[in-house]
Amino acid sequence: MIDVDQLANTFASSHYEIHEVNRLVIQPRSILREFKTLKYGFLFVMRGEARMTVNGTIYELQSGSVFHAAPGMKMDSRVISETEYEYYAVFYGADKMDDAKEQDVQNALDVHFKMDQAVNPRIVELLAMLQEHAYHSGGMEKLRVKQLFLSILVEVLMGYRQRESVTSPSEQVIEEALSYINVNYMNPLTLDELAETHGMNSKQFSYFFHKYTGLRPIDYVIHHRMEKARDLLKSGNFLIRDVAISVGYPNPLYFSRVFKNKFGVSPSAYADQLERH
């Protein structure tokens, strides 16, 4: 999760200047080949969907998404919606900082990240005003541009914080999900069922489960089943067919494939190794 206070402090403390503000409309299924970014920048998605890869990290962008990148990053994108993809691009330059404390601020800017939220009409209005004033000269206009930019950031960060406080489950919810799986691993378990049981849709549940455990829900189910299967095989008292059924696999051949994928040997070979020792 993005540290909203740290990000706010970064832009409150750093020295930067808005260079360009562009509104772009890209046709459906368009592809932008890989290039290297030259400036710091924010993308504010108005409508449509795109898949963007930045230094190997894949981002799905849709209406309301706000994306940030820094100079020197490898980027490509593809419009994945059947409708036009519209966004504002705000490019800015930040002074290089040598002081140790200021270097922390610099490091906070030299990252790529995404924040998702609903399209905010106020942000749309401010972006239109920012574009209108961005290319005017004069001290007052520059001050106005910075004021508008900061107002946009305030709206974005407040909206993101509010959304996360509503949609982010506590770690306790995921602990409850782990306990549920540990008790019910021998039963048929699906992502949809696990998500519904814990009050989320599949995408949300998978995201937060991975966030707190490092594994996707079904990967954890498989992991737990295989650990239980290995314990049963160690006891030496069960046929492989019975072990498979007891950990949720009616088909022993499929169980054997999953076991081998996990431990590198088939259940029968594993049992033979135990007997030899």
PDB file of C-alpha atoms in Angstrom:
ATOM      1  CA  MET A   1       0.000   0.000   0.000  1.00  0.00           C
ATOM      2  CA  ILE A   2       1.226   3.512  -0.813  1.00  0.00           C
ATOM      3  CA  ASP A   3       2.203   5.658   2.184  1.00  0.00           C
ATOM      4  CA  VAL A   4      -0.050   8.662   1.575  1.00  0.00           C
ATOM      5  CA  ASP A   5       1.564  10.856   4.236  1.00  0.00           C
ATOM      6  CA  GLN A   6       5.056  10.170   2.923  1.00  0.00           C
ATOM      7  CA  LEU A   7       3.993  10.953  -0.631  1.00  0.00           C
ATOM      8  CA  ALA A   8       2.270  14.153   0.483  1.00  0.00           C
ATOM      9  CA  ASN A   9       5.364  15.202   2.420  1.00  0.00           C
ATOM     10  CA  THR A  10       7.527  14.458  -0.608  1.00  0.00           C
ATOM     11  CA  PHE A  11       5.635  16.863  -2.853  1.00  0.00           C
ATOM     12  CA  ALA A  12       5.291  19.430  -0.086  1.00  0.00           C
ATOM     13  CA  SER A  13       9.077  19.406   0.442  1.00  0.00           C
ATOM     14  CA  SER A  14      10.515  18.928  -3.056  1.00  0.00           C
ATOM     15  CA  HIS A  15      11.443  21.528  -5.661  1.00  0.00           C
ATOM     16  CA  TYR A  16       9.801  20.913  -9.009  1.00  0.00           C
ATOM     17  CA  GLU A  17       8.322  22.656 -12.032  1.00  0.00           C
ATOM     18  CA  ILE A  18       5.481  21.598 -14.313  1.00  0.00           C
ATOM     19  CA  HIS A  19       6.798  21.171 -17.869  1.00  0.00           C
ATOM     20  CA  GLU A  20       3.894  19.798 -19.892  1.00  0.00           C
ATOM     21  CA  VAL A  21       0.213  19.011 -19.473  1.00  0.00           C
ATOM     22  CA  ASN A  22      -1.380  17.051 -22.307  1.00  0.00           C
ATOM     23  CA  ARG A  23      -4.771  15.478 -22.838  1.00  0.00           C
ATOM     24  CA  LEU A  24      -4.580  12.451 -25.130  1.00  0.00           C
ATOM     25  CA  VAL A  25      -7.187  10.191 -26.691  1.00  0.00           C
ATOM     26  CA  ILE A  26      -5.854   6.845 -27.958  1.00  0.00           C
ATOM     27  CA  GLN A  27      -7.766   4.548 -30.262  1.00  0.00           C
ATOM     28  CA  PRO A  28      -8.903   1.071 -29.091  1.00  0.00           C
ATOM     29  CA  ARG A  29      -6.304  -1.714 -29.279  1.00  0.00           C
ATOM     30  CA  SER A  30      -3.469   0.727 -29.953  1.00  0.00           C
ATOM     31  CA  ILE A  31       0.048  -0.345 -28.963  1.00  0.00           C
ATOM     32  CA  LEU A  32       2.856   1.921 -27.768  1.00  0.00           C
ATOM     33  CA  ARG A  33       6.216   0.212 -28.244  1.00  0.00           C
ATOM     34  CA  GLU A  34       8.820   0.205 -25.481  1.00  0.00           C
ATOM     35  CA  PHE A  35      10.597   3.486 -24.828  1.00  0.00           C
ATOM     36  CA  LYS A  36      12.563   5.073 -22.008  1.00  0.00           C
ATOM     37  CA  THR A  37      10.931   7.855 -20.000  1.00  0.00           C
ATOM     38  CA  LEU A  38      12.669  11.237 -19.975  1.00  0.00           C
ATOM     39  CA  LYS A  39      10.771  13.108 -17.252  1.00  0.00           C
ATOM     40  CA  TYR A  40       8.810  12.607 -14.073  1.00  0.00           C
ATOM     41  CA  GLY A  41       5.136  12.297 -14.826  1.00  0.00           C
ATOM     42  CA  PHE A  42       1.612  11.465 -13.725  1.00  0.00           C
ATOM     43  CA  LEU A  43      -1.077   9.845 -15.858  1.00  0.00           C
ATOM     44  CA  PHE A  44      -4.701  10.489 -14.913  1.00  0.00           C
ATOM     45  CA  VAL A  45      -7.020   8.058 -16.731  1.00  0.00           C
ATOM     46  CA  MET A  46     -10.404   9.495 -17.712  1.00  0.00           C
ATOM     47  CA  ARG A  47     -11.891   6.541 -19.611  1.00  0.00           C
ATOM     48  CA  GLY A  48     -10.938   3.273 -21.271  1.00  0.00           C
ATOM     49  CA  GLU A  49      -8.449   0.649 -20.127  1.00  0.00           C
ATOM     50  CA  ALA A  50      -4.782  -0.015 -20.837  1.00  0.00           C
ATOM     51  CA  ARG A  51      -2.087  -2.445 -19.769  1.00  0.00           C
ATOM     52  CA  MET A  52       1.250  -0.796 -19.058  1.00  0.00           C
ATOM     53  CA  THR A  53       4.589  -2.450 -18.334  1.00  0.00           C
ATOM     54  CA  VAL A  54       7.189  -0.390 -16.464  1.00  0.00           C
ATOM     55  CA  ASN A  55      10.595  -1.916 -15.753  1.00  0.00           C
ATOM     56  CA  GLY A  56       8.961  -5.349 -15.900  1.00  0.00           C
ATOM     57  CA  THR A  57       6.020  -4.514 -13.608  1.00  0.00           C
ATOM     58  CA  ILE A  58       2.582  -4.798 -15.214  1.00  0.00           C
ATOM     59  CA  TYR A  59      -0.142  -2.292 -14.364  1.00  0.00           C
ATOM     60  CA  GLU A  60      -3.804  -2.407 -15.371  1.00  0.00           C
ATOM     61  CA  LEU A  61      -5.082   1.153 -15.794  1.00  0.00           C
ATOM     62  CA  GLN A  62      -8.746   2.098 -15.986  1.00  0.00           C
ATOM     63  CA  SER A  63     -11.009   5.087 -15.360  1.00  0.00           C
ATOM     64  CA  GLY A  64      -9.837   6.791 -12.177  1.00  0.00           C
ATOM     65  CA  SER A  65      -6.343   5.261 -12.155  1.00  0.00           C
ATOM     66  CA  VAL A  66      -3.476   7.612 -11.346  1.00  0.00           C
ATOM     67  CA  PHE A  67      -0.013   6.433 -12.370  1.00  0.00           C
ATOM     68  CA  HIS A  68       3.440   7.888 -11.639  1.00  0.00           C
ATOM     69  CA  ALA A  69       6.791   7.216 -13.296  1.00  0.00           C
ATOM     70  CA  ALA A  70      10.292   8.699 -13.115  1.00  0.00           C
ATOM     71  CA  PRO A  71      12.972   9.350 -15.752  1.00  0.00           C
ATOM     72  CA  GLY A  72      14.946   6.438 -17.188  1.00  0.00           C
ATOM     73  CA  MET A  73      12.217   3.802 -16.874  1.00  0.00           C
ATOM     74  CA  LYS A  74      11.443   1.329 -19.662  1.00  0.00           C
ATOM     75  CA  MET A  75       7.768   1.543 -20.536  1.00  0.00           C
ATOM     76  CA  ASP A  76       5.300   0.165 -23.042  1.00  0.00           C
ATOM     77  CA  SER A  77       1.514   0.138 -23.116  1.00  0.00           C
ATOM     78  CA  ARG A  78      -1.432  -1.368 -24.918  1.00  0.00           C
ATOM     79  CA  VAL A  79      -5.052  -0.195 -24.976  1.00  0.00           C
ATOM     80  CA  ILE A  80      -7.093  -3.251 -23.976  1.00  0.00           C
ATOM     81  CA  SER A  81     -10.568  -1.711 -24.047  1.00  0.00           C
ATOM     82  CA  GLU A  82     -12.894  -1.653 -27.045  1.00  0.00           C
ATOM     83  CA  THR A  83     -13.412   2.061 -26.430  1.00  0.00           C
ATOM     84  CA  GLU A  84     -11.050   5.013 -26.680  1.00  0.00           C
ATOM     85  CA  TYR A  85      -8.439   5.429 -23.953  1.00  0.00           C
ATOM     86  CA  GLU A  86      -8.341   9.000 -22.665  1.00  0.00           C
ATOM     87  CA  TYR A  87      -5.939  10.425 -20.117  1.00  0.00           C
ATOM     88  CA  TYR A  88      -4.119  13.528 -18.971  1.00  0.00           C
ATOM     89  CA  ALA A  89      -0.317  13.388 -18.807  1.00  0.00           C
ATOM     90  CA  VAL A  90       1.382  15.831 -16.442  1.00  0.00           C
ATOM     91  CA  PHE A  91       5.180  15.974 -16.795  1.00  0.00           C
ATOM     92  CA  TYR A  92       7.361  17.742 -14.264  1.00  0.00           C
ATOM     93  CA  GLY A  93      11.022  18.261 -13.488  1.00  0.00           C
ATOM     94  CA  ALA A  94      12.515  17.913 -10.023  1.00  0.00           C
ATOM     95  CA  ASP A  95      15.823  19.397  -8.922  1.00  0.00           C
ATOM     96  CA  LYS A  96      18.536  16.903  -8.024  1.00  0.00           C
ATOM     97  CA  MET A  97      19.248  16.961  -4.304  1.00  0.00           C
ATOM     98  CA  ASP A  98      22.561  16.268  -2.554  1.00  0.00           C
ATOM     99  CA  ASP A  99      21.677  16.785   1.112  1.00  0.00           C
ATOM    100  CA  ALA A 100      21.044  13.436   2.853  1.00  0.00           C
ATOM    101  CA  LYS A 101      17.577  14.414   4.054  1.00  0.00           C
ATOM    102  CA  GLU A 102      16.660  15.840   0.666  1.00  0.00           C
ATOM    103  CA  GLN A 103      17.980  12.690  -0.985  1.00  0.00           C
ATOM    104  CA  ASP A 104      15.240  10.735   0.802  1.00  0.00           C
ATOM    105  CA  VAL A 105      12.723  13.004  -0.905  1.00  0.00           C
ATOM    106  CA  GLN A 106      14.450  12.415  -4.239  1.00  0.00           C
ATOM    107  CA  ASN A 107      14.299   8.650  -3.748  1.00  0.00           C
ATOM    108  CA  ALA A 108      10.571   8.869  -3.044  1.00  0.00           C
ATOM    109  CA  LEU A 109      10.079  10.505  -6.455  1.00  0.00           C
ATOM    110  CA  ASP A 110      12.213   7.997  -8.373  1.00  0.00           C
ATOM    111  CA  VAL A 111       9.563   5.263  -8.308  1.00  0.00           C
ATOM    112  CA  HIS A 112       6.627   3.996 -10.334  1.00  0.00           C
ATOM    113  CA  PHE A 113       3.283   3.334  -8.665  1.00  0.00           C
ATOM    114  CA  LYS A 114      -0.456   3.304  -9.270  1.00  0.00           C
ATOM    115  CA  MET A 115      -3.423   4.518  -7.245  1.00  0.00           C
ATOM    116  CA  ASP A 116      -6.939   3.391  -8.143  1.00  0.00           C
ATOM    117  CA  GLN A 117     -10.106   5.277  -7.308  1.00  0.00           C
ATOM    118  CA  ALA A 118     -13.333   6.380  -8.925  1.00  0.00           C
ATOM    119  CA  VAL A 119     -13.195   9.235 -11.423  1.00  0.00           C
ATOM    120  CA  ASN A 120     -13.445  12.450  -9.397  1.00  0.00           C
ATOM    121  CA  PRO A 121     -15.216  15.315 -11.241  1.00  0.00           C
ATOM    122  CA  ARG A 122     -13.226  17.837  -9.211  1.00  0.00           C
ATOM    123  CA  ILE A 123      -9.941  16.293 -10.397  1.00  0.00           C
ATOM    124  CA  VAL A 124     -11.166  16.392 -14.004  1.00  0.00           C
ATOM    125  CA  GLU A 125     -12.016  20.077 -13.604  1.00  0.00           C
ATOM    126  CA  LEU A 126      -8.635  20.878 -12.041  1.00  0.00           C
ATOM    127  CA  LEU A 127      -6.764  18.994 -14.775  1.00  0.00           C
ATOM    128  CA  ALA A 128      -8.563  20.994 -17.469  1.00  0.00           C
ATOM    129  CA  MET A 129      -7.614  24.219 -15.679  1.00  0.00           C
ATOM    130  CA  LEU A 130      -4.030  23.020 -15.251  1.00  0.00           C
ATOM    131  CA  GLN A 131      -3.745  22.341 -18.975  1.00  0.00           C
ATOM    132  CA  GLU A 132      -5.183  25.769 -19.748  1.00  0.00           C
ATOM    133  CA  HIS A 133      -2.634  27.597 -17.571  1.00  0.00           C
ATOM    134  CA  ALA A 134       0.412  25.353 -18.051  1.00  0.00           C
ATOM    135  CA  TYR A 135       1.817  27.120 -21.104  1.00  0.00           C
ATOM    136  CA  HIS A 136       1.346  30.719 -19.954  1.00  0.00           C
ATOM    137  CA  SER A 137       4.414  32.703 -18.947  1.00  0.00           C
ATOM    138  CA  GLY A 138       4.806  34.974 -15.944  1.00  0.00           C
ATOM    139  CA  GLY A 139       5.316  34.474 -12.242  1.00  0.00           C
ATOM    140  CA  MET A 140       1.653  34.567 -11.293  1.00  0.00           C
ATOM    141  CA  GLU A 141       0.777  31.954 -13.909  1.00  0.00           C
ATOM    142  CA  LYS A 142       3.562  29.653 -12.683  1.00  0.00           C
ATOM    143  CA  LEU A 143       2.275  30.063  -9.147  1.00  0.00           C
ATOM    144  CA  ARG A 144      -1.247  29.299 -10.354  1.00  0.00           C
ATOM    145  CA  VAL A 145      -0.011  26.153 -12.115  1.00  0.00           C
ATOM    146  CA  LYS A 146       1.714  24.910  -8.972  1.00  0.00           C
ATOM    147  CA  GLN A 147      -1.394  25.672  -6.909  1.00  0.00           C
ATOM    148  CA  LEU A 148      -3.569  23.670  -9.316  1.00  0.00           C
ATOM    149  CA  PHE A 149      -1.109  20.776  -9.362  1.00  0.00           C
ATOM    150  CA  LEU A 150      -1.002  20.606  -5.573  1.00  0.00           C
ATOM    151  CA  SER A 151      -4.802  20.807  -5.426  1.00  0.00           C
ATOM    152  CA  ILE A 152      -4.982  17.816  -7.762  1.00  0.00           C
ATOM    153  CA  LEU A 153      -2.545  15.852  -5.598  1.00  0.00           C
ATOM    154  CA  VAL A 154      -4.545  16.659  -2.466  1.00  0.00           C
ATOM    155  CA  GLU A 155      -7.739  15.385  -4.128  1.00  0.00           C
ATOM    156  CA  VAL A 156      -5.982  12.237  -5.372  1.00  0.00           C
ATOM    157  CA  LEU A 157      -4.311  11.376  -2.071  1.00  0.00           C
ATOM    158  CA  MET A 158      -7.413  12.055   0.014  1.00  0.00           C
ATOM    159  CA  GLY A 159      -9.521   9.942  -2.346  1.00  0.00           C
ATOM    160  CA  TYR A 160      -7.004   7.114  -2.297  1.00  0.00           C
ATOM    161  CA  ARG A 161      -6.737   7.153   1.492  1.00  0.00           C
ATOM    162  CA  GLN A 162     -10.521   7.097   1.871  1.00  0.00           C
ATOM    163  CA  ARG A 163     -10.887   4.235  -0.616  1.00  0.00           C
ATOM    164  CA  GLU A 164      -8.185   2.162   1.066  1.00  0.00           C
ATOM    165  CA  SER A 165      -9.680   2.690   4.523  1.00  0.00           C
ATOM    166  CA  VAL A 166     -12.981   1.318   3.222  1.00  0.00           C
ATOM    167  CA  THR A 167     -11.768  -1.500   0.975  1.00  0.00           C
ATOM    168  CA  SER A 168      -8.638  -2.794   2.729  1.00  0.00           C
ATOM    169  CA  PRO A 169      -9.420  -5.635   5.108  1.00  0.00           C
ATOM    170  CA  SER A 170      -7.435  -5.940   8.277  1.00  0.00           C
ATOM    171  CA  GLU A 171      -4.773  -8.592   8.491  1.00  0.00           C
ATOM    172  CA  GLN A 172      -7.110 -10.380  10.897  1.00  0.00           C
ATOM    173  CA  VAL A 173      -9.528 -11.108   8.032  1.00  0.00           C
ATOM    174  CA  ILE A 174      -6.764 -12.854   6.108  1.00  0.00           C
ATOM    175  CA  GLU A 175      -5.759 -14.737   9.257  1.00  0.00           C
ATOM    176  CA  GLU A 176      -9.358 -15.941   9.458  1.00  0.00           C
ATOM    177  CA  ALA A 177      -9.157 -17.040   5.827  1.00  0.00           C
ATOM    178  CA  LEU A 178      -5.980 -18.995   6.566  1.00  0.00           C
ATOM    179  CA  SER A 179      -7.658 -20.720   9.505  1.00  0.00           C
ATOM    180  CA  TYR A 180     -10.672 -21.550   7.332  1.00  0.00           C
ATOM    181  CA  ILE A 181      -8.444 -23.155   4.704  1.00  0.00           C
ATOM    182  CA  ASN A 182      -6.439 -25.046   7.326  1.00  0.00           C
ATOM    183  CA  VAL A 183      -9.655 -26.607   8.653  1.00  0.00           C
ATOM    184  CA  ASN A 184     -11.392 -27.215   5.308  1.00  0.00           C
ATOM    185  CA  TYR A 185      -8.472 -28.062   3.016  1.00  0.00           C
ATOM    186  CA  MET A 186      -9.818 -31.571   2.336  1.00  0.00           C
ATOM    187  CA  ASN A 187     -13.048 -30.152   0.895  1.00  0.00           C
ATOM    188  CA  PRO A 188     -13.477 -28.671  -2.594  1.00  0.00           C
ATOM    189  CA  LEU A 189     -12.345 -25.045  -2.287  1.00  0.00           C
ATOM    190  CA  THR A 190     -12.676 -22.421  -5.004  1.00  0.00           C
ATOM    191  CA  LEU A 191     -11.496 -18.838  -5.147  1.00  0.00           C
ATOM    192  CA  ASP A 192     -15.077 -17.597  -5.495  1.00  0.00           C
ATOM    193  CA  GLU A 193     -16.194 -19.539  -2.419  1.00  0.00           C
ATOM    194  CA  LEU A 194     -13.280 -18.340  -0.301  1.00  0.00           C
ATOM    195  CA  ALA A 195     -13.844 -14.739  -1.373  1.00  0.00           C
ATOM    196  CA  GLU A 196     -17.582 -14.830  -0.705  1.00  0.00           C
ATOM    197  CA  THR A 197     -17.042 -16.439   2.696  1.00  0.00           C
ATOM    198  CA  HIS A 198     -14.850 -13.505   3.692  1.00  0.00           C
ATOM    199  CA  GLY A 199     -16.994 -10.738   2.228  1.00  0.00           C
ATOM    200  CA  MET A 200     -15.037  -9.828  -0.907  1.00  0.00           C
ATOM    201  CA  ASN A 201     -15.097 -10.431  -4.618  1.00  0.00           C
ATOM    202  CA  SER A 202     -12.524 -12.804  -6.093  1.00  0.00           C
ATOM    203  CA  LYS A 203     -10.160 -10.106  -7.329  1.00  0.00           C
ATOM    204  CA  GLN A 204     -10.109  -8.252  -3.994  1.00  0.00           C
ATOM    205  CA  PHE A 205      -9.655 -11.416  -1.969  1.00  0.00           C
ATOM    206  CA  SER A 206      -6.815 -12.677  -4.142  1.00  0.00           C
ATOM    207  CA  TYR A 207      -5.070  -9.295  -3.981  1.00  0.00           C
ATOM    208  CA  PHE A 208      -5.225  -8.900  -0.193  1.00  0.00           C
ATOM    209  CA  PHE A 209      -4.461 -12.568   0.478  1.00  0.00           C
ATOM    210  CA  HIS A 210      -1.308 -12.236  -1.613  1.00  0.00           C
ATOM    211  CA  LYS A 211      -0.473  -8.927   0.038  1.00  0.00           C
ATOM    212  CA  TYR A 212      -0.437 -10.449   3.529  1.00  0.00           C
ATOM    213  CA  THR A 213       0.832 -13.982   2.786  1.00  0.00           C
ATOM    214  CA  GLY A 214       2.872 -13.753  -0.401  1.00  0.00           C
ATOM    215  CA  LEU A 215       0.733 -16.502  -1.983  1.00  0.00           C
ATOM    216  CA  ARG A 216      -2.454 -16.536  -4.019  1.00  0.00           C
ATOM    217  CA  PRO A 217      -5.356 -18.262  -2.199  1.00  0.00           C
ATOM    218  CA  ILE A 218      -5.444 -21.436  -4.302  1.00  0.00           C
ATOM    219  CA  ASP A 219      -1.640 -21.669  -4.227  1.00  0.00           C
ATOM    220  CA  TYR A 220      -1.887 -21.660  -0.430  1.00  0.00           C
ATOM    221  CA  VAL A 221      -4.603 -24.342  -0.527  1.00  0.00           C
ATOM    222  CA  ILE A 222      -2.326 -26.532  -2.645  1.00  0.00           C
ATOM    223  CA  HIS A 223       0.658 -25.814  -0.398  1.00  0.00           C
ATOM    224  CA  HIS A 224      -1.267 -26.775   2.738  1.00  0.00           C
ATOM    225  CA  ARG A 225      -2.689 -29.932   1.146  1.00  0.00           C
ATOM    226  CA  MET A 226       0.752 -31.072   0.037  1.00  0.00           C
ATOM    227  CA  GLU A 227       2.241 -30.493   3.481  1.00  0.00           C
ATOM    228  CA  LYS A 228      -0.551 -32.589   5.017  1.00  0.00           C
ATOM    229  CA  ALA A 229      -0.040 -35.273   2.377  1.00  0.00           C
ATOM    230  CA  ARG A 230       3.667 -35.420   3.130  1.00  0.00           C
ATOM    231  CA  ASP A 231       2.937 -35.813   6.847  1.00  0.00           C
ATOM    232  CA  LEU A 232       0.579 -38.720   6.100  1.00  0.00           C
ATOM    233  CA  LEU A 233       3.150 -40.407   3.873  1.00  0.00           C
ATOM    234  CA  LYS A 234       5.753 -40.044   6.611  1.00  0.00           C
ATOM    235  CA  SER A 235       3.528 -42.041   8.938  1.00  0.00           C
ATOM    236  CA  GLY A 236       3.763 -44.996   6.545  1.00  0.00           C
ATOM    237  CA  ASN A 237       0.231 -46.174   7.370  1.00  0.00           C
ATOM    238  CA  PHE A 238      -1.726 -45.061   4.287  1.00  0.00           C
ATOM    239  CA  LEU A 239      -2.033 -45.983   0.627  1.00  0.00           C
ATOM    240  CA  ILE A 240      -1.366 -43.165  -1.818  1.00  0.00           C
ATOM    241  CA  ARG A 241      -4.987 -43.365  -2.997  1.00  0.00           C
ATOM    242  CA  ASP A 242      -6.189 -42.808   0.574  1.00  0.00           C
ATOM    243  CA  VAL A 243      -3.743 -39.949   1.126  1.00  0.00           C
ATOM    244  CA  ALA A 244      -4.994 -38.264  -2.047  1.00  0.00           C
ATOM    245  CA  ILE A 245      -8.628 -38.476  -0.964  1.00  0.00           C
ATOM    246  CA  SER A 246      -7.866 -37.300   2.567  1.00  0.00           C
ATOM    247  CA  VAL A 247      -6.294 -34.060   1.304  1.00  0.00           C
ATOM    248  CA  GLY A 248      -8.996 -33.250  -1.236  1.00  0.00           C
ATOM    249  CA  TYR A 249      -7.980 -35.066  -4.442  1.00  0.00           C
ATOM    250  CA  PRO A 250     -10.408 -37.814  -5.562  1.00  0.00           C
ATOM    251  CA  ASN A 251      -8.141 -38.532  -8.539  1.00  0.00           C
ATOM    252  CA  PRO A 252      -4.861 -40.088  -7.297  1.00  0.00           C
ATOM    253  CA  LEU A 253      -3.116 -39.494 -10.639  1.00  0.00           C
ATOM    254  CA  TYR A 254      -3.810 -35.778 -10.451  1.00  0.00           C
ATOM    255  CA  PHE A 255      -2.709 -35.781  -6.807  1.00  0.00           C
ATOM    256  CA  SER A 256       0.562 -37.424  -7.836  1.00  0.00           C
ATOM    257  CA  ARG A 257       1.237 -34.733 -10.438  1.00  0.00           C
ATOM    258  CA  VAL A 258       0.586 -31.941  -7.945  1.00  0.00           C
ATOM    259  CA  PHE A 259       2.763 -33.630  -5.306  1.00  0.00           C
ATOM    260  CA  LYS A 260       5.637 -34.063  -7.761  1.00  0.00           C
ATOM    261  CA  ASN A 261       5.335 -30.465  -8.882  1.00  0.00           C
ATOM    262  CA  LYS A 262       5.626 -29.390  -5.240  1.00  0.00           C
ATOM    263  CA  PHE A 263       8.380 -31.684  -3.969  1.00  0.00           C
ATOM    264  CA  GLY A 264      10.132 -32.861  -7.124  1.00  0.00           C
ATOM    265  CA  VAL A 265       9.278 -36.539  -6.624  1.00  0.00           C
ATOM    266  CA  SER A 266       6.090 -38.573  -6.921  1.00  0.00           C
ATOM    267  CA  PRO A 267       4.297 -39.726  -3.744  1.00  0.00           C
ATOM    268  CA  SER A 268       5.353 -43.336  -4.374  1.00  0.00           C
ATOM    269  CA  ALA A 269       8.989 -42.324  -4.873  1.00  0.00           C
ATOM    270  CA  TYR A 270       8.816 -40.210  -1.733  1.00  0.00           C
ATOM    271  CA  ALA A 271       7.403 -43.156   0.235  1.00  0.00           C
ATOM    272  CA  ASP A 272      10.196 -45.389  -1.118  1.00  0.00           C
ATOM    273  CA  GLN A 273      12.796 -42.870   0.019  1.00  0.00           C
ATOM    274  CA  LEU A 274      11.309 -42.928   3.501  1.00  0.00           C
ATOM    275  CA  GLU A 275      11.424 -46.721   3.634  1.00  0.00           C
ATOM    276  CA  ARG A 276      15.093 -46.773   2.612  1.00  0.00           C
ATOM    277  CA  HIS A 277      15.905 -44.434   5.464  1.00  0.00           C
TER     278      HIS A 277
END
